[in-house]
Coordinates of C-alpha atoms (C1' of nucleotides) and ligand atoms in Angstrom, one line a residue:
Chain A
M96 CA -20.8 155.6 -105.0
T97 CA -17.9 153.3 -105.7
C98 CA -15.3 152.2 -103.1
S99 CA -12.5 154.5 -104.6
A100 CA -15.0 157.4 -104.7
T101 CA -15.4 156.9 -100.9
H102 CA -11.7 156.9 -100.5
V103 CA -11.4 160.2 -102.3
T104 CA -14.1 161.9 -100.2
E105 CA -12.4 160.6 -97.0
Q106 CA -9.1 162.0 -98.2
I107 CA -10.6 165.4 -98.9
R108 CA -11.9 165.5 -95.3
A109 CA -8.7 164.2 -93.9
R110 CA -6.7 167.0 -95.6
G111 CA -8.9 169.6 -93.9
F112 CA -11.0 170.5 -97.0
R113 CA -14.8 170.6 -97.1
L114 CA -17.1 168.1 -98.8
T115 CA -19.4 170.5 -100.5
Q116 CA -22.4 169.5 -102.7
P117 CA -20.8 170.9 -106.0
R118 CA -17.5 169.1 -105.2
M119 CA -19.1 165.7 -104.7
A120 CA -21.4 166.2 -107.7
I121 CA -18.4 166.9 -110.0
L122 CA -16.6 163.8 -108.7
N123 CA -19.7 161.7 -109.2
V124 CA -20.1 162.9 -112.8
L125 CA -16.5 162.0 -113.5
Y126 CA -16.8 158.6 -111.9
E127 CA -20.0 157.8 -113.7
A128 CA -18.6 158.9 -117.1
G129 CA -15.6 156.7 -116.6
G130 CA -13.6 158.7 -119.2
H131 CA -12.6 162.2 -120.2
L132 CA -15.0 165.1 -119.8
T133 CA -14.6 168.9 -120.6
P134 CA -15.6 171.4 -117.9
T135 CA -18.6 172.4 -120.1
E136 CA -19.7 168.8 -120.4
I137 CA -19.5 168.4 -116.6
F138 CA -21.5 171.7 -116.2
E139 CA -24.2 170.3 -118.6
H140 CA -24.4 167.0 -116.7
L141 CA -24.9 168.8 -113.4
H142 CA -27.2 171.6 -114.5
P143 CA -30.5 169.7 -114.6
K144 CA -30.1 168.5 -111.0
L145 CA -28.1 171.4 -109.5
P146 CA -29.0 174.5 -111.5
H147 CA -27.4 176.8 -109.0
V148 CA -23.8 175.4 -109.5
S149 CA -21.9 177.9 -111.5
E150 CA -19.1 177.6 -114.1
P151 CA -16.4 179.1 -111.9
T152 CA -17.2 176.5 -109.3
I153 CA -16.7 173.8 -111.9
Y154 CA -13.3 175.2 -113.0
R155 CA -12.2 175.9 -109.4
N156 CA -13.1 172.4 -108.2
L157 CA -11.4 170.7 -111.2
D158 CA -8.3 172.6 -110.4
F159 CA -8.6 171.7 -106.7
L160 CA -9.1 168.0 -107.5
R161 CA -6.2 168.1 -109.9
L162 CA -3.8 169.8 -107.5
N163 CA -4.8 167.2 -104.9
G164 CA -4.1 164.3 -107.3
F165 CA -7.7 163.1 -107.7
V166 CA -8.3 164.0 -111.3
R167 CA -6.0 164.6 -114.2
A168 CA -6.2 167.3 -117.0
T169 CA -5.4 166.1 -120.4
P170 CA -5.3 168.4 -123.5
T171 CA -7.8 167.3 -126.2
G172 CA -6.9 167.6 -129.9
N173 CA -8.1 171.2 -130.2
G174 CA -6.5 172.9 -127.2
R175 CA -9.2 172.4 -124.7
L176 CA -8.7 170.4 -121.5
E177 CA -10.5 167.2 -120.6
Y178 CA -10.6 165.8 -117.0
E179 CA -10.7 162.2 -115.8
I180 CA -10.4 160.4 -112.5
V181 CA -6.8 159.4 -111.7
G182 CA -6.9 155.6 -111.7
H183 CA -4.9 153.2 -113.6
P184 CA -1.7 154.6 -115.3
H185 CA -2.3 154.9 -119.0
H186 CA -1.8 157.0 -122.1
H187 CA -3.6 157.4 -125.4
L188 CA -2.8 156.8 -129.1
R189 CA -5.2 158.5 -131.5
C190 CA -5.5 158.2 -135.2
Q191 CA -5.1 161.6 -136.9
D192 CA -7.4 160.5 -139.7
C193 CA -10.4 158.7 -138.2
G194 CA -10.0 159.6 -134.5
T195 CA -9.9 156.0 -133.3
E196 CA -8.2 156.0 -129.9
I197 CA -6.6 153.2 -128.0
E198 CA -5.1 153.1 -124.6
I199 CA -1.4 152.5 -123.9
E200 CA -0.3 150.9 -120.6
H201 CA 2.1 153.1 -118.8
S202 CA 4.4 150.1 -118.4
L203 CA 5.3 150.5 -122.0
L204 CA 6.8 154.0 -121.2
Q205 CA 8.7 152.8 -118.1
P206 CA 12.0 152.1 -120.0
L207 CA 11.8 155.6 -121.5
Y208 CA 11.2 157.2 -118.1
E209 CA 14.2 155.4 -116.7
R210 CA 16.4 156.5 -119.6
L211 CA 15.2 160.1 -119.2
E212 CA 15.9 160.1 -115.5
Q213 CA 19.4 158.8 -116.1
S214 CA 20.3 161.2 -118.8
T215 CA 18.8 164.3 -117.2
G216 CA 19.1 163.8 -113.4
Y217 CA 15.4 164.7 -113.1
R218 CA 13.0 162.5 -111.1
L219 CA 10.1 162.0 -113.5
T220 CA 6.4 162.2 -112.6
E221 CA 4.0 159.9 -114.3
T222 CA 2.6 162.4 -116.9
H223 CA -0.4 161.6 -119.1
H224 CA 0.5 161.6 -122.8
T225 CA -1.5 161.4 -126.1
F226 CA 0.4 160.1 -129.1
L227 CA -0.8 160.6 -132.6
G228 CA -0.5 158.5 -135.7
Y229 CA -2.4 156.5 -138.3
C230 CA -4.3 153.4 -137.3
P231 CA -3.9 150.2 -139.3
R232 CA -6.9 151.0 -141.5
C233 CA -5.9 154.6 -142.2
K234 CA -2.2 153.9 -142.5
P235 CA -2.2 153.2 -146.3
K236 CA -3.7 156.6 -146.9
G237 CA -1.3 158.2 -144.4
E238 CA 1.9 157.3 -146.3
Chain B
M553 CA 14.5 186.8 -142.8
T554 CA 16.4 183.5 -142.3
C555 CA 16.9 180.9 -144.9
S556 CA 14.3 178.5 -143.5
A557 CA 11.8 181.4 -143.2
T558 CA 12.2 182.0 -146.9
H559 CA 11.7 178.2 -147.5
V560 CA 8.4 178.4 -145.6
T561 CA 7.1 181.4 -147.5
E562 CA 8.0 179.7 -150.8
Q563 CA 6.2 176.6 -149.7
I564 CA 3.1 178.6 -148.9
R565 CA 3.0 180.1 -152.3
A566 CA 3.8 176.8 -153.9
R567 CA 0.8 175.2 -152.3
G568 CA -1.5 177.9 -153.7
F569 CA -2.0 180.0 -150.5
R570 CA -1.4 183.7 -150.2
L571 CA 1.5 185.5 -148.6
T572 CA -0.5 188.0 -146.6
Q573 CA 1.0 190.7 -144.4
P574 CA -0.5 189.2 -141.1
R575 CA 0.7 185.7 -142.1
M576 CA 4.2 186.8 -142.7
A577 CA 4.3 189.0 -139.6
I578 CA 3.2 186.1 -137.4
L579 CA 5.9 183.8 -138.9
N580 CA 8.5 186.5 -138.3
V581 CA 7.5 186.9 -134.7
L582 CA 7.8 183.2 -134.1
Y583 CA 11.2 183.0 -135.9
E584 CA 12.5 185.9 -133.9
A585 CA 11.2 184.6 -130.6
G586 CA 12.9 181.3 -131.3
G587 CA 10.7 179.5 -128.7
H588 CA 7.1 179.0 -127.6
L589 CA 4.6 181.9 -127.8
T590 CA 0.9 182.1 -126.9
P591 CA -1.5 183.7 -129.4
T592 CA -1.9 186.6 -127.0
E593 CA 1.8 187.1 -126.9
I594 CA 2.0 187.1 -130.7
F595 CA -0.8 189.6 -130.8
E596 CA 1.0 191.9 -128.4
H597 CA 4.2 191.6 -130.5
L598 CA 2.4 192.6 -133.6
H599 CA 0.0 195.2 -132.3
P600 CA 2.4 198.2 -132.2
K601 CA 3.5 197.8 -135.8
L602 CA 0.3 196.3 -137.3
P603 CA -2.5 197.6 -135.1
H604 CA -5.2 196.5 -137.6
V605 CA -4.3 192.8 -137.3
S606 CA -7.1 191.2 -135.3
E607 CA -7.2 188.3 -132.8
P608 CA -9.2 186.0 -135.1
T609 CA -6.5 186.4 -137.8
I610 CA -3.9 185.3 -135.3
Y611 CA -5.8 182.2 -134.3
R612 CA -6.7 181.4 -137.9
N613 CA -3.2 181.7 -139.2
L614 CA -1.7 179.7 -136.3
D615 CA -4.1 177.0 -137.2
F616 CA -3.3 177.3 -140.9
L617 CA 0.4 177.2 -140.2
R618 CA 0.0 174.2 -137.9
L619 CA -2.2 172.2 -140.4
N620 CA 0.5 172.9 -143.0
G621 CA 3.2 171.7 -140.8
F622 CA 5.1 175.0 -140.3
V623 CA 4.4 175.5 -136.6
R624 CA 3.5 173.2 -133.8
A625 CA 1.0 173.7 -130.9
T626 CA 2.1 172.6 -127.5
P627 CA 0.0 172.7 -124.4
T628 CA 1.5 174.9 -121.7
G629 CA 1.2 173.9 -118.0
N630 CA -2.2 175.5 -117.5
G631 CA -4.2 174.3 -120.5
R632 CA -3.3 177.2 -122.9
L633 CA -1.5 176.5 -126.2
E634 CA 1.9 177.8 -127.2
Y635 CA 3.2 177.8 -130.7
E636 CA 6.7 177.4 -132.1
I637 CA 8.3 177.0 -135.5
V638 CA 8.7 173.3 -136.5
G639 CA 12.4 172.8 -136.6
H640 CA 14.5 170.2 -134.9
P641 CA 12.6 167.3 -133.3
H642 CA 12.5 167.8 -129.5
H643 CA 10.4 167.5 -126.4
H644 CA 10.5 169.2 -123.0
L645 CA 11.1 168.2 -119.4
R646 CA 9.8 170.8 -116.9
C647 CA 10.4 170.9 -113.1
Q648 CA 7.0 171.0 -111.4
D649 CA 8.5 172.9 -108.6
C650 CA 10.8 175.7 -110.0
G651 CA 9.7 175.5 -113.6
T652 CA 13.2 174.9 -115.0
E653 CA 12.8 173.4 -118.4
I654 CA 15.2 171.3 -120.5
E655 CA 15.0 170.0 -124.0
I656 CA 14.9 166.3 -124.8
E657 CA 16.2 165.1 -128.2
H658 CA 13.6 163.1 -130.1
S659 CA 16.1 160.3 -130.7
L660 CA 15.7 159.4 -127.0
L661 CA 12.0 158.6 -127.7
Q662 CA 12.7 156.6 -130.9
P663 CA 12.9 153.2 -129.2
L664 CA 9.5 153.9 -127.5
Y665 CA 7.9 154.9 -130.8
E666 CA 9.1 151.7 -132.4
R667 CA 7.8 149.6 -129.6
L668 CA 4.5 151.4 -129.8
E669 CA 4.3 150.8 -133.5
Q670 CA 5.0 147.1 -133.1
S671 CA 2.5 146.6 -130.3
T672 CA -0.4 148.6 -131.7
G673 CA -0.1 148.4 -135.5
Y674 CA -0.3 152.2 -135.7
R675 CA 2.2 154.3 -137.6
L676 CA 3.3 157.0 -135.2
T677 CA 3.6 160.7 -136.0
E678 CA 6.3 162.6 -134.2
T679 CA 4.2 164.3 -131.6
H680 CA 5.7 167.0 -129.3
H681 CA 5.6 166.0 -125.6
T682 CA 6.2 167.8 -122.3
F683 CA 7.3 165.6 -119.4
L684 CA 7.1 166.7 -115.8
G685 CA 9.2 165.9 -112.8
Y686 CA 11.6 167.4 -110.3
C687 CA 14.9 168.8 -111.3
P688 CA 18.1 167.8 -109.4
R689 CA 17.9 170.8 -107.2
C690 CA 14.2 170.4 -106.3
K691 CA 14.3 166.6 -106.2
P692 CA 15.1 166.3 -102.4
K693 CA 12.0 168.3 -101.6
G694 CA 10.0 166.3 -104.2
E695 CA 10.5 163.0 -102.5
Chain C
dG796 C1' -1.1 199.3 -165.1
dT797 C1' -6.6 197.5 -164.9
dG798 C1' -9.9 194.2 -163.8
dC799 C1' -11.2 189.5 -162.1
dT800 C1' -11.3 185.7 -158.8
dT801 C1' -11.4 184.1 -154.4
dA802 C1' -8.5 183.3 -150.2
dT803 C1' -8.1 185.9 -146.4
dT804 C1' -9.3 189.6 -143.4
dG805 C1' -12.0 192.6 -139.9
dT806 C1' -16.1 193.3 -137.4
dA807 C1' -19.6 191.8 -134.4
dA808 C1' -21.6 188.3 -131.7
dC809 C1' -20.8 184.4 -129.2
dT810 C1' -18.6 180.6 -126.3
dT811 C1' -15.3 179.2 -123.0
dA812 C1' -12.2 180.3 -119.1
dT813 C1' -10.5 183.4 -115.3
dT814 C1' -10.6 186.8 -111.5
dA815 C1' -12.4 189.8 -107.5
dC816 C1' -15.1 190.0 -103.8
dA817 C1' -19.1 189.8 -100.9
dA818 C1' -22.5 186.1 -99.4
dT819 C1' -22.9 181.4 -98.0
dA820 C1' -22.7 177.0 -95.8
dA821 C1' -19.6 173.1 -94.0
dA822 C1' -17.3 171.8 -90.0
dA823 C1' -16.3 172.2 -85.3
dA824 C1' -17.1 174.1 -80.6
dG825 C1' -20.0 175.3 -76.9
Chain D
dC50 C1' -29.5 173.1 -81.2
dT51 C1' -26.8 177.6 -81.6
dT52 C1' -22.8 180.1 -82.5
dT53 C1' -18.3 180.7 -84.6
dT54 C1' -14.9 180.2 -88.2
dT55 C1' -13.5 180.4 -92.7
dA56 C1' -13.3 177.4 -97.0
dT57 C1' -16.1 177.6 -100.7
dT58 C1' -19.6 179.5 -103.4
dG59 C1' -22.4 182.8 -106.7
dT60 C1' -22.4 187.1 -109.0
dA61 C1' -20.5 190.3 -112.0
dA62 C1' -16.8 191.7 -114.7
dT63 C1' -13.1 190.4 -117.6
dA64 C1' -10.0 187.7 -120.7
dA65 C1' -9.2 184.2 -124.1
dG66 C1' -10.8 181.7 -128.1
dT67 C1' -14.3 180.7 -131.9
dT68 C1' -17.8 181.5 -135.6
dA69 C1' -20.5 183.9 -139.3
dC70 C1' -20.4 186.8 -142.9
dA71 C1' -19.6 190.9 -145.7
dA72 C1' -15.5 193.6 -147.1
dT73 C1' -10.8 193.4 -148.7
dA74 C1' -6.6 192.6 -151.0
dA75 C1' -3.3 188.8 -153.0
dG76 C1' -2.4 186.7 -157.0
dC77 C1' -3.2 186.2 -161.8
dA78 C1' -4.7 187.3 -166.7
dC79 C1' -4.8 190.7 -169.9
Ligands
MN1531 MN1 -6.8 159.2 -120.2
MN1532 MN1 9.1 172.9 -128.0
ZN1533 ZN1 -7.7 155.7 -138.4
ZN1534 ZN1 13.3 172.5 -110.0

DNA sequence: GTGCTTATTGTAACTTATTACAATAAAAAG
DNA sequence: CTTTTTATTGTAATAAGTTACAATAAGCAC
């Protein structure tokens, strides 16, 4: 288990929640994957080793981990949600044609966030966004 | 039916697709609502008058209308999708605490889009985003 | 109008996601 | 280690969304 994984489990205990076997297993799958996973993918990863862990437990724990700020839910292209460990602040830019996806550093959005805070009076949370477009290779076709 | 609704139906015909009763009814519900609706809400709007229209037809037509650029799908807070007529370019900013939602003009995102196009080489599509934060009234609690 | 073509639909079966509630096991106390 | 407490789980039922395929009706030619 990585250093930050240990930090998360300590935090869960510190906040008075329980470190259950399914909960830790879900966190481990997400850490090992290192990217976005759907609830069904997580279920399939766990099932061979922990066949008793049920779907509702996956969904409930993903929600629990999200509400506690340990994972993030991000809508995939077709309406489903994918989950990932909250780590470095980033966003995505996906090619509508070939699907190629690159990461955007959150620092690039910082000026926008400040402008939005000024013009609306809201305090903005760092939300996770996926932008769409055409990559350099597909761009000619896209126009 | 509004002027732009007529434009949409003409476009559908012009592109070789059929103007079916369910398809027009779904468009009308979205036009009359004037905002975001879930597939289930659309189904419930239609059911009293057109009880034979089925759920798969709702989903298929929403997908059809989206792929043809007439409606937009936008993820609601809890992973579901909401649909709206594609009209003026806008985004949303929702308070995580009280749910109050305000619209953001797309022009405010234009500088970001240009910066992203320069730094990535992608050509960006105008994607619909929902930002989260705390509104002026909830902000004190949020900090 | 009648008949033809085929995009679109409804039905049925299935997958994915959510809810209610009794059973379980994690944490803490004795 | 044993008991107590209750957060968390599994089961069963339900809701939301998708797929396969035969039946239908929108558009067109006559
Ligand atoms: Mn991500
Ligand atoms: Mn909108
Ligand atoms: Zn591409
Ligand atoms: Zn608020």
